[in-house]
Tab-separated table of C-alpha atoms in Angstrom:
chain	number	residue	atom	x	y	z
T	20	UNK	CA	98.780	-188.496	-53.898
T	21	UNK	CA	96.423	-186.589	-56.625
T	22	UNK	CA	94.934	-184.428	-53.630
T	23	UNK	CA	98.589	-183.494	-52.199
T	24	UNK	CA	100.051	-182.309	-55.494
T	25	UNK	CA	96.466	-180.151	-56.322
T	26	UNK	CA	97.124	-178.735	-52.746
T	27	UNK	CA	100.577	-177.676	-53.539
T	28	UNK	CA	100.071	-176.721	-57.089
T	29	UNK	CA	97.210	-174.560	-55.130
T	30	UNK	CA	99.588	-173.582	-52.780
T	31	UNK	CA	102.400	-172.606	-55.462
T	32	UNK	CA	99.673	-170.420	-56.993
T	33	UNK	CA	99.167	-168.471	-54.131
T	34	UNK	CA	102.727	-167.582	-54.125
T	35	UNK	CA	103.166	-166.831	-57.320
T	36	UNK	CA	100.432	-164.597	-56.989
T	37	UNK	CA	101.314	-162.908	-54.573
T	38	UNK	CA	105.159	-162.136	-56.002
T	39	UNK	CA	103.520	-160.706	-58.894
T	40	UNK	CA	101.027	-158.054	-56.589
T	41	UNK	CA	104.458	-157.580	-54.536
T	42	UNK	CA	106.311	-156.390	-58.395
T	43	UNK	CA	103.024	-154.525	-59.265
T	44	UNK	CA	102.677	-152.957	-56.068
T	45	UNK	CA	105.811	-152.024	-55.260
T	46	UNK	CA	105.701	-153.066	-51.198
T	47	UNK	CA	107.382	-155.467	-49.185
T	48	UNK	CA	106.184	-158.906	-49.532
T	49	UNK	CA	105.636	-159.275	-45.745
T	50	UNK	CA	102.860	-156.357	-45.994
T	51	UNK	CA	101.095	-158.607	-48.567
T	52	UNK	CA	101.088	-161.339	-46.801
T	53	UNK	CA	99.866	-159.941	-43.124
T	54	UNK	CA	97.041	-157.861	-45.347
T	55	UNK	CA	95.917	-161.808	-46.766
T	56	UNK	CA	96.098	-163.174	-43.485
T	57	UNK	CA	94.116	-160.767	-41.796
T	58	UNK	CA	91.669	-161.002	-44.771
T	59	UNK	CA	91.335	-164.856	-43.845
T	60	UNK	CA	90.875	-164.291	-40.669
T	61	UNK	CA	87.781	-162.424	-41.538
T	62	UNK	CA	86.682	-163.921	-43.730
T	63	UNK	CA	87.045	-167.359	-42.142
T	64	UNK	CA	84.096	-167.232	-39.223
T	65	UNK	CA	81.726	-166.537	-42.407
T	66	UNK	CA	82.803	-169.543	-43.756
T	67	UNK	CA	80.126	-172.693	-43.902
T	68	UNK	CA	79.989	-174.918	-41.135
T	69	UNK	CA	82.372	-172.458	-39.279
T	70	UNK	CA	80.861	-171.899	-35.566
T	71	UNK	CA	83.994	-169.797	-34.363
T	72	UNK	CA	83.917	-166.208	-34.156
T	73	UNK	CA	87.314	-165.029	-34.084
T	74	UNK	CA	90.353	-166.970	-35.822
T	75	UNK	CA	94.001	-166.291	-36.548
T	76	UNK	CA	95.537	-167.406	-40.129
T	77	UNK	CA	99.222	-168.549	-40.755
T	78	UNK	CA	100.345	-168.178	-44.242
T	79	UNK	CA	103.900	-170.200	-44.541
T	80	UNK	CA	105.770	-168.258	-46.567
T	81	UNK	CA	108.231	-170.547	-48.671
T	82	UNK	CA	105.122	-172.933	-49.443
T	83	UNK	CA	101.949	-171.275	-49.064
T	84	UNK	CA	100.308	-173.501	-47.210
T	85	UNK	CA	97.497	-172.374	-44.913
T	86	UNK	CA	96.679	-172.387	-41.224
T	87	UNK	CA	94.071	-171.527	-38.996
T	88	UNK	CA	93.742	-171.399	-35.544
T	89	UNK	CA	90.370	-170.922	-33.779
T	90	UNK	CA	90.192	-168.496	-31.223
T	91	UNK	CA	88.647	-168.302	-27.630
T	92	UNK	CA	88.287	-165.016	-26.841
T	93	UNK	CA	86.687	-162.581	-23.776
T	94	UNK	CA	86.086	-159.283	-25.044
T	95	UNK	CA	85.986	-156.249	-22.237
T	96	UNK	CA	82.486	-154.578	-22.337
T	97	UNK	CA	83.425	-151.541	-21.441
T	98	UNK	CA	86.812	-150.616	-23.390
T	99	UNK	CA	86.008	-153.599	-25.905
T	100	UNK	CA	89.457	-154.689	-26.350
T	101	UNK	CA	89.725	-158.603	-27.173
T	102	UNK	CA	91.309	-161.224	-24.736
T	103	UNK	CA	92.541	-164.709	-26.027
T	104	UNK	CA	91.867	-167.371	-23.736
T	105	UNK	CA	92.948	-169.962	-26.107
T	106	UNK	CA	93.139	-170.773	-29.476
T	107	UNK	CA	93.170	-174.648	-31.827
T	108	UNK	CA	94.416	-175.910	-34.868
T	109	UNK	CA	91.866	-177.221	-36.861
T	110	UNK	CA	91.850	-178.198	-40.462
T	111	UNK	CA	91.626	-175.572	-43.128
T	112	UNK	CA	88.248	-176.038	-45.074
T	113	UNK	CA	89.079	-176.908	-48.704
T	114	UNK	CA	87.415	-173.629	-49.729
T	115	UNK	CA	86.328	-170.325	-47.595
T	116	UNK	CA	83.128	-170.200	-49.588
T	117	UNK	CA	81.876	-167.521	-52.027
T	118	UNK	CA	80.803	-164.976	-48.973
T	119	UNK	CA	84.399	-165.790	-47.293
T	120	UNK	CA	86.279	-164.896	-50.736
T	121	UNK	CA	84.249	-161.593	-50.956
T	122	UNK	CA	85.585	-160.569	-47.874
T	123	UNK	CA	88.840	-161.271	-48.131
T	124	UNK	CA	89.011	-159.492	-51.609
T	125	UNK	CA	87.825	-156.395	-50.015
T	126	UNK	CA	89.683	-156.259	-46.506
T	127	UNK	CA	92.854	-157.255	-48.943
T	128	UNK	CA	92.223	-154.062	-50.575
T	129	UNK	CA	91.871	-151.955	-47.709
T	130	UNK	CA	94.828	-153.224	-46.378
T	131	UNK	CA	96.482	-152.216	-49.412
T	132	UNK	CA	95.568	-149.138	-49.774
T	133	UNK	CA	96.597	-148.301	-45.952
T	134	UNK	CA	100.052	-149.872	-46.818
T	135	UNK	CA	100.830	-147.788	-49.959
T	136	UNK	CA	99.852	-144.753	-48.399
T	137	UNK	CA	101.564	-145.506	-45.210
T	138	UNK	CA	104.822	-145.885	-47.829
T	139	UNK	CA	103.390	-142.968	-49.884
T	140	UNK	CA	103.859	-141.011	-46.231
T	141	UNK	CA	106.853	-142.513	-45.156
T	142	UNK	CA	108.407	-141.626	-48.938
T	143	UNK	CA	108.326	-138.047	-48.591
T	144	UNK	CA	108.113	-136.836	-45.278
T	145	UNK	CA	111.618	-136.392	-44.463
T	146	UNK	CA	111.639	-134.678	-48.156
T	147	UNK	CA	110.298	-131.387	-46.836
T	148	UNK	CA	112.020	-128.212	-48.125
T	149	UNK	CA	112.909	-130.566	-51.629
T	150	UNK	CA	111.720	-129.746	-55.051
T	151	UNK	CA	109.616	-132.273	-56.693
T	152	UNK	CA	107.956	-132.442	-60.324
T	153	UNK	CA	104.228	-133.298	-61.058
T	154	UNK	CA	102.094	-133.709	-63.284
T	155	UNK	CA	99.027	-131.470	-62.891
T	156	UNK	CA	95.908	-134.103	-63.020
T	157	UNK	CA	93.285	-131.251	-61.315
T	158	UNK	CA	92.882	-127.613	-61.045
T	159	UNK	CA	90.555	-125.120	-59.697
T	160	UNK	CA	90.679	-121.685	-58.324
T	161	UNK	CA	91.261	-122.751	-54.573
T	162	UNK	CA	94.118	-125.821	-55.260
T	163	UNK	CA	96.215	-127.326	-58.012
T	164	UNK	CA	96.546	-131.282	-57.676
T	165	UNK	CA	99.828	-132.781	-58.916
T	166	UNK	CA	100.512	-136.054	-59.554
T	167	UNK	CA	103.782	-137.156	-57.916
T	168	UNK	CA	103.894	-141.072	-58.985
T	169	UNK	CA	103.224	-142.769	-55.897
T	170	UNK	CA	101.571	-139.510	-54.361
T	171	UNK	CA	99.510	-136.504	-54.774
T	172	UNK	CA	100.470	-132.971	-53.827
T	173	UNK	CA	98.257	-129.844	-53.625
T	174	UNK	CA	99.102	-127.030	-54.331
T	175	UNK	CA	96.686	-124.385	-52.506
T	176	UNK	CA	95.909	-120.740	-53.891
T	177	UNK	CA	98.450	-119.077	-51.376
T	178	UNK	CA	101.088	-120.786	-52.928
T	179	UNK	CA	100.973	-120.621	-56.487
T	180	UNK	CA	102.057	-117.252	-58.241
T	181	UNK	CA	99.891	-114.525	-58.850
T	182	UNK	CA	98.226	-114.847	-62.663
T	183	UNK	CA	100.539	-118.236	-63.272
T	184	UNK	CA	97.947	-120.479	-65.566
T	185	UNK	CA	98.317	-124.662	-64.641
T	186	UNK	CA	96.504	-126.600	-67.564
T	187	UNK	CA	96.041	-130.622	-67.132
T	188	UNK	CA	98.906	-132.472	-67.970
T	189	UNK	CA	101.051	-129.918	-67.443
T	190	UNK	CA	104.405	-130.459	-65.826
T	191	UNK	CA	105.359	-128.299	-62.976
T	192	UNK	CA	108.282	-127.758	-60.530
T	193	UNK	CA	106.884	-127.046	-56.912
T	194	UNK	CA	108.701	-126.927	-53.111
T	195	UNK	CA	107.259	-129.188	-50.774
T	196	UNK	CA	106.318	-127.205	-47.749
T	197	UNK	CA	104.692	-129.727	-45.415
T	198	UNK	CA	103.904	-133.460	-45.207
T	199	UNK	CA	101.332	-134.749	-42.372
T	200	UNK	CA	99.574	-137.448	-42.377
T	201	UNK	CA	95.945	-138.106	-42.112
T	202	UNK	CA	94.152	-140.832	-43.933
T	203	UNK	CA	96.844	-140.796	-46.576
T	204	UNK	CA	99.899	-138.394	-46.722
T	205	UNK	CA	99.034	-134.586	-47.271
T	206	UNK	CA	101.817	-133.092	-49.407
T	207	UNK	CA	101.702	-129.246	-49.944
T	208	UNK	CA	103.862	-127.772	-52.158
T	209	UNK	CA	104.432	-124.453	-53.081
T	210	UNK	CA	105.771	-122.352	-56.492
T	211	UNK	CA	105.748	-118.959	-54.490
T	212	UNK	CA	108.459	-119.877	-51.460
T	213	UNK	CA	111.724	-118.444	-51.477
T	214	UNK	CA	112.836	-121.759	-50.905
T	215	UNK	CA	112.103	-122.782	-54.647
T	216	UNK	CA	114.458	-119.913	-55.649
T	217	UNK	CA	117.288	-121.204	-53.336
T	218	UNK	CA	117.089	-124.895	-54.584
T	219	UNK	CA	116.625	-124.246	-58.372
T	220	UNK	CA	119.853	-121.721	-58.226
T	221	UNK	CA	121.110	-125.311	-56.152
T	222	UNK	CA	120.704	-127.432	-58.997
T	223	UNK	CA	121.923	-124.935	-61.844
T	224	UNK	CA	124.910	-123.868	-60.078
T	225	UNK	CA	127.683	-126.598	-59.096
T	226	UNK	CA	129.963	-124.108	-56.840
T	227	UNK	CA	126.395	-124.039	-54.394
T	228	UNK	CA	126.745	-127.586	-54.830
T	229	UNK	CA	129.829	-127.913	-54.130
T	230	UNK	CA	129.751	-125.310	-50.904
T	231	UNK	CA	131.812	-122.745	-52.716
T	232	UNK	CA	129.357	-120.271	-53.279
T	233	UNK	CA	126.710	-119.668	-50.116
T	234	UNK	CA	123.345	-118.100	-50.657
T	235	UNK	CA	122.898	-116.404	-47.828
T	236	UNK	CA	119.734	-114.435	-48.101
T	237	UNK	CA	116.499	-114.249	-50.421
T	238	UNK	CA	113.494	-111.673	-50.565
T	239	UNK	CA	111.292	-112.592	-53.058
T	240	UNK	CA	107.635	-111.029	-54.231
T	241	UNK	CA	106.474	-114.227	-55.980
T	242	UNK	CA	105.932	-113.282	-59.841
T	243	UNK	CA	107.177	-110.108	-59.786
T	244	UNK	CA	110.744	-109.715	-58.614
T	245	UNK	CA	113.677	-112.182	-56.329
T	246	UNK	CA	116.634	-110.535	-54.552
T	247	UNK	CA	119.229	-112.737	-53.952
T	248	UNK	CA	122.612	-112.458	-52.018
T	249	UNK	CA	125.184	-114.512	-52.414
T	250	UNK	CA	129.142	-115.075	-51.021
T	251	UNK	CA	132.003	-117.172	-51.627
T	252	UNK	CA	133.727	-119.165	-49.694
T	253	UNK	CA	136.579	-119.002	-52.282
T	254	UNK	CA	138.681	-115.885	-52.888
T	255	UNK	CA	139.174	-116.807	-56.466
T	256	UNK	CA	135.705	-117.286	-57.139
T	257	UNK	CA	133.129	-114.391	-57.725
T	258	UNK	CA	129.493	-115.230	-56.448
T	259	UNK	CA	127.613	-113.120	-58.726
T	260	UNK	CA	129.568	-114.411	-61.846
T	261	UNK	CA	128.668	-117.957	-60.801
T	262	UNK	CA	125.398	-117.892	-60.218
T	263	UNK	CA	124.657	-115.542	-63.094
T	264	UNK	CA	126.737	-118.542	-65.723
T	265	UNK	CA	128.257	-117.770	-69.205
T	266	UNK	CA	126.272	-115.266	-70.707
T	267	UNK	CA	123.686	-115.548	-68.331
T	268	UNK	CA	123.101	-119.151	-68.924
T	269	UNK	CA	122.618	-120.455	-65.283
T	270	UNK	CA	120.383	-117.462	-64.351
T	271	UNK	CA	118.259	-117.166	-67.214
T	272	UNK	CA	117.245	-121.283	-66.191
T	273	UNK	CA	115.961	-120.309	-63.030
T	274	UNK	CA	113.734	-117.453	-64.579
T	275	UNK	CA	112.251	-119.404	-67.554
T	276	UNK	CA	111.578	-122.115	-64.499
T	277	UNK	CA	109.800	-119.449	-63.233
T	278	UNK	CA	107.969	-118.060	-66.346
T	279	UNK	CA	109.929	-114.623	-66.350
T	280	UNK	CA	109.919	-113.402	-62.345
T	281	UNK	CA	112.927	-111.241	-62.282
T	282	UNK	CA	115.983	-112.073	-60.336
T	283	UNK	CA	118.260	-109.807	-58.908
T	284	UNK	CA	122.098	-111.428	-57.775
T	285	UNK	CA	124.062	-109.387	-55.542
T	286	UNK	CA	127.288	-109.814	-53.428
T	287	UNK	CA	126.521	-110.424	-49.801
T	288	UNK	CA	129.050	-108.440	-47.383
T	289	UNK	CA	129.077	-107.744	-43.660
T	290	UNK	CA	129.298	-104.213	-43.840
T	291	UNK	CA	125.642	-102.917	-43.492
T	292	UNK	CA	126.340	-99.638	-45.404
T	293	UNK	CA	127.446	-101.690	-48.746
T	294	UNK	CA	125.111	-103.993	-48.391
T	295	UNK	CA	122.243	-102.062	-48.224
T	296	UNK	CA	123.813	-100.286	-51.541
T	297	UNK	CA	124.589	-103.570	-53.211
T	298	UNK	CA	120.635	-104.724	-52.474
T	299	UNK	CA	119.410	-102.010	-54.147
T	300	UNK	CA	120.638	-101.877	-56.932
T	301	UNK	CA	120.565	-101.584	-59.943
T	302	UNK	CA	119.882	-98.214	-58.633
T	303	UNK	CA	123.677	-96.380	-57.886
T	304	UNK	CA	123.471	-95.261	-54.488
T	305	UNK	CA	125.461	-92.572	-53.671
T	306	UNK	CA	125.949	-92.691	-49.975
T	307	UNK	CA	124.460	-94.457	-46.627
T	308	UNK	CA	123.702	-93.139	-43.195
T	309	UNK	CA	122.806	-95.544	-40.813
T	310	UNK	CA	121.719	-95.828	-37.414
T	311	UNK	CA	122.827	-99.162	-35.206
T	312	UNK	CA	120.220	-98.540	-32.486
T	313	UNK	CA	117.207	-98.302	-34.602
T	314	UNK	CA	118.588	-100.326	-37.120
T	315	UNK	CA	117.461	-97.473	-39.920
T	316	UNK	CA	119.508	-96.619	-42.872
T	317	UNK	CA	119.002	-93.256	-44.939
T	318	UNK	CA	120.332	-93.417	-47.970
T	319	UNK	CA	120.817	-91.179	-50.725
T	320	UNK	CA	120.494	-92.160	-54.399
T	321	UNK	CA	120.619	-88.993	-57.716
T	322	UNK	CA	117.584	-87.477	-58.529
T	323	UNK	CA	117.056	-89.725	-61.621
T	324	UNK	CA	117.844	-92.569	-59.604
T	325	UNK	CA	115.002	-92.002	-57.460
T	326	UNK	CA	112.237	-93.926	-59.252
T	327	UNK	CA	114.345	-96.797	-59.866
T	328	UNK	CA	115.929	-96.967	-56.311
T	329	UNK	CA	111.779	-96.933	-54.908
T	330	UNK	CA	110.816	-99.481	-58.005
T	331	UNK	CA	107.146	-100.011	-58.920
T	332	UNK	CA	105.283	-99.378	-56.124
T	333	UNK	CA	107.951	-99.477	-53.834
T	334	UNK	CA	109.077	-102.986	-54.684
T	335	UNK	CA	112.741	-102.234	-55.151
T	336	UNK	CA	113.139	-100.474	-52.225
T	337	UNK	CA	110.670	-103.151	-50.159
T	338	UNK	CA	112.616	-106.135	-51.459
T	339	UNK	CA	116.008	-104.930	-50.326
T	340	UNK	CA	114.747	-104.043	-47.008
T	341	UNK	CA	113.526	-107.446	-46.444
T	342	UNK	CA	116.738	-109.160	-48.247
T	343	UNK	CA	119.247	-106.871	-45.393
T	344	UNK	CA	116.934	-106.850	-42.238
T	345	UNK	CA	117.470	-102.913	-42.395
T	346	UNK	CA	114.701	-100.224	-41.901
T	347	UNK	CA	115.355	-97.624	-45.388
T	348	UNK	CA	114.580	-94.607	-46.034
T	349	UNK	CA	115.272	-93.191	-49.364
T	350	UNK	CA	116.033	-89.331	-50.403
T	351	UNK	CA	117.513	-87.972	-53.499
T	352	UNK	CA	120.228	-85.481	-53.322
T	353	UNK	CA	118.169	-82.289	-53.826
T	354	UNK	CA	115.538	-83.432	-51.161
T	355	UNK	CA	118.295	-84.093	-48.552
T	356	UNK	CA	120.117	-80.507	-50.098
T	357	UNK	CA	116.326	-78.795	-48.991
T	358	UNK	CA	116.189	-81.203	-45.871
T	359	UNK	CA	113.227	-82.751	-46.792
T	360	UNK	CA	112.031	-85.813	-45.185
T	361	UNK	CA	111.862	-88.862	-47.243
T	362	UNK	CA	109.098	-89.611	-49.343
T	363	UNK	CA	109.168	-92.873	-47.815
T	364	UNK	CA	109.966	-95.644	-45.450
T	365	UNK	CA	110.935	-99.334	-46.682
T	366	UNK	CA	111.536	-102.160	-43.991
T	367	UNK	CA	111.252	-105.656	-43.357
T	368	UNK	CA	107.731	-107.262	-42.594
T	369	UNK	CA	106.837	-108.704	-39.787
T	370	UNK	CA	106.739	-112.356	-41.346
T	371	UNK	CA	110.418	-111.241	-41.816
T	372	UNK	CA	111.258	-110.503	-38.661
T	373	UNK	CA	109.535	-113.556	-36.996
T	374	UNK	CA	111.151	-115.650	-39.760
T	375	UNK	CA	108.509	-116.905	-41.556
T	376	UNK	CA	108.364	-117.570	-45.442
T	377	UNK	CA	107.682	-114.119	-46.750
T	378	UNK	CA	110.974	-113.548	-46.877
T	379	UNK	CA	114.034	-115.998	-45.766
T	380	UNK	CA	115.645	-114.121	-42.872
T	381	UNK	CA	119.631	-113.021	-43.522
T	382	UNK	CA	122.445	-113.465	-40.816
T	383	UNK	CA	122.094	-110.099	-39.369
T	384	UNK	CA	125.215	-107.541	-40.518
T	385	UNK	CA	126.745	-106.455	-37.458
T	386	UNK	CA	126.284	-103.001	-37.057
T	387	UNK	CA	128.692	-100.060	-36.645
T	388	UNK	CA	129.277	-98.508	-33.320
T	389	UNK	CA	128.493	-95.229	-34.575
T	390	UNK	CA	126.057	-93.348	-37.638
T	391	UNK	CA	128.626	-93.322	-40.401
T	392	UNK	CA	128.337	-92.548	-44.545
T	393	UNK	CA	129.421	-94.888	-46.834
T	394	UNK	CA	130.246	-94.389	-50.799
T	395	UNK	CA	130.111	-97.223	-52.532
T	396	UNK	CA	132.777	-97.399	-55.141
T	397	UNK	CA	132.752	-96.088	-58.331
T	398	UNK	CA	133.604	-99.289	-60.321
T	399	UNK	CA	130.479	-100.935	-58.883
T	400	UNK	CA	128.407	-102.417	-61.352
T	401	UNK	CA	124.442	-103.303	-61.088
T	402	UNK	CA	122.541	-106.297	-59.771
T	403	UNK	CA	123.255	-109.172	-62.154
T	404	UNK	CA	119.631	-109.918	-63.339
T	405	UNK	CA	118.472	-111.784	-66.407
T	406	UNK	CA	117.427	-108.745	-68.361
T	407	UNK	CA	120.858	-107.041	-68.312
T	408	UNK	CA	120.293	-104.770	-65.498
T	409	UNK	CA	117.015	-102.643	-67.223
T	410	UNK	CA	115.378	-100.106	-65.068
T	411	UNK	CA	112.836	-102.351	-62.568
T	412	UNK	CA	109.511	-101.311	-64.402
């Protein structure tokens, strides 16, 4: 009677144990138990007295009690797969030995380890294109490492932005770009995607949310500068007003996120002539020319707006290209008086145009049957953008 009530106070143990790695853990308590039993059932041929070579181990899972079954087995020389011819209950040796609990310590672990990962993987890989916050834990001049919780991310050089310091224990906001899977889940993320933009003006702005407002393009040189062109799918809504918030409140969140990039909001519209004009601001343009079968649009800004309709080093002019899908070319109104060429041409890359990440790829404006000038009006104000609409520098 004393041996049956040790047994099932040993028994009860096991159990208990085992709920308490299942809280600690986090994983199913079936995972647990197949990782002990196949920790058993190698363990168990190094067992004294054992003469078997392969076994398989039952762990009942209301009362813990242990069985084995010995295995006859044929193993196929040549592909060395494992056939059971038979297998026996036998008795369970009091104790697997100190060789026997060494092994299963360690296989348990493995098994572990390929089970949290495995949920680790399974976690986040329908989470691509999400934003997710780390904790940097290592940096180095090729990758950032981020500690998710129940996962690590990197963060490679390509995708952070340019001159943007990460210091350990740091928290940081980054776009998961991919998830595969390997020996434990690879998730990169990324701080210079256009997608980051997108899902940060998400969360600050409820009419997104809420499908009232639609972003419908972004060109963005992480770092430096993000166009952004928006439309509502309310008439008594404007889409610049609510993405920009109450004194720009909701805007000026997604630039500190950002450490001070500079955003640009405009008003999306089908026509290509205004919304070429609309994407470059907050340069006034003056009038459009465009041409459907190229796809090329000449516009023509004041002589003082010249510098600020190019930008730095073309950026202005580069961004809005990408953000309409338009070729530009930019003249002011005493080169096009001297019919002068223009100093320049500004139009989408070719990651654009194949619709990779460099820039996130508009709906296409359709285009007018004919080359045709446009004015935009006079009441039209520039780009909403966190520093009031200052000259791009």
């Amino acid at each position: 009677m004393a041996r049956t009530r040790k047994k099932d106070d040993r028994n009860l143990a096991l159990i208990d144990a085992l709920a308490t790695l299942e809280r600690d853990r986090g994983m199913p308590a079936d995972t647990i138990f197949e990782a002990l039993e196949a920790a058993l059932a190698a363990a168990y041929p190094k067992t004294p007295g054992v003469s078997a070579t392969h076994a398989r181990i039952e762990i009942d899972r209301q009362s813990g009690e242990i069985r084995v079954y010995e295995q006859e087995v044929k193993e196929d020389e040549e592909t060395g797969e494992v056939e059971v011819l038979a297998e026996n209950f036998v008795e369970t040796p009091p104790e697997l030995g100190r060789i026997a609990a060494q092994t299963a310590k360690h296989v348990i672990h493995q098994k572990l380890r390929e089970a949290e990962r495995q949920m680790a993987f399974e976690e986040y890989e329908d989470r691509t294109g999400e934003i997710v916050t780390g904790i940097v834990e290592q940096h180095d001049p090729r990758f950032v490492i981020l500690n998710l919780g129940k996962a690590e991310a990197i963060m490679p050089y390509s995708e952070q932005i340019p001159r943007e310091r990460y210091e350990i224990g740091d928290r940081v906001r980054a776009y998961i770009v991919e998830v595969r899977e390997g020996r434990g889940p690879t998730i990169v993320v990324s701080r210079s995607h256009p997608g980051l933009v997108r899902k940060l003006f998400e969360i600050e702005v409820p009419e997104i949310q809420d499908g009232l407002v639609e972003i419908k393009a972004i060109a963005r040189e992480a770092g430096h500068r993000t166009k952004i062109a928006v439309a509502s799918n309310d008439p008594n809504i404007d889409p610049v007003g609510a993405c920009v918030g109450p004194k720009g409140t909701r805007v000026r969140a997604v630039v500190n996120e950002l450490r001070g990039e500079k955003i640009d909001v405009v008003a999306f519209t089908d026509e290509p002539g205004r919304m070429i004009s609309e994407a470059l601001q907050p340069a006034r343009v003056r009038g459009v020319s465009i041409d459907p079968e190229t796809k090329t649009a000449t516009v023509i800004v004041a002589d003082r707006e010249l510098s600020l309709a190019i930008g730095k080093e073309g950026q202005n002019a580069r961004l809005a290209a990408r953000l309409t899908g338009w070729r530009i070319d930019i003249k002011s109104e005493s080169q096009r008086a001297a019919g002068e060429q223009p100093g320049g041409a500004f139009e989408p890359t070719a990651e654009q145009r194949r619709g990779r990440r460099g820039a996130e790829t508009p709906e296409a404006p359709p285009a007018a049957t004919e080359p045709a000038a446009t004015e935009p009006p006079a009441a039209t104000e520039p780009a909403a953008t966190e520093q009031e609409k200052s000259p791009s520098s």
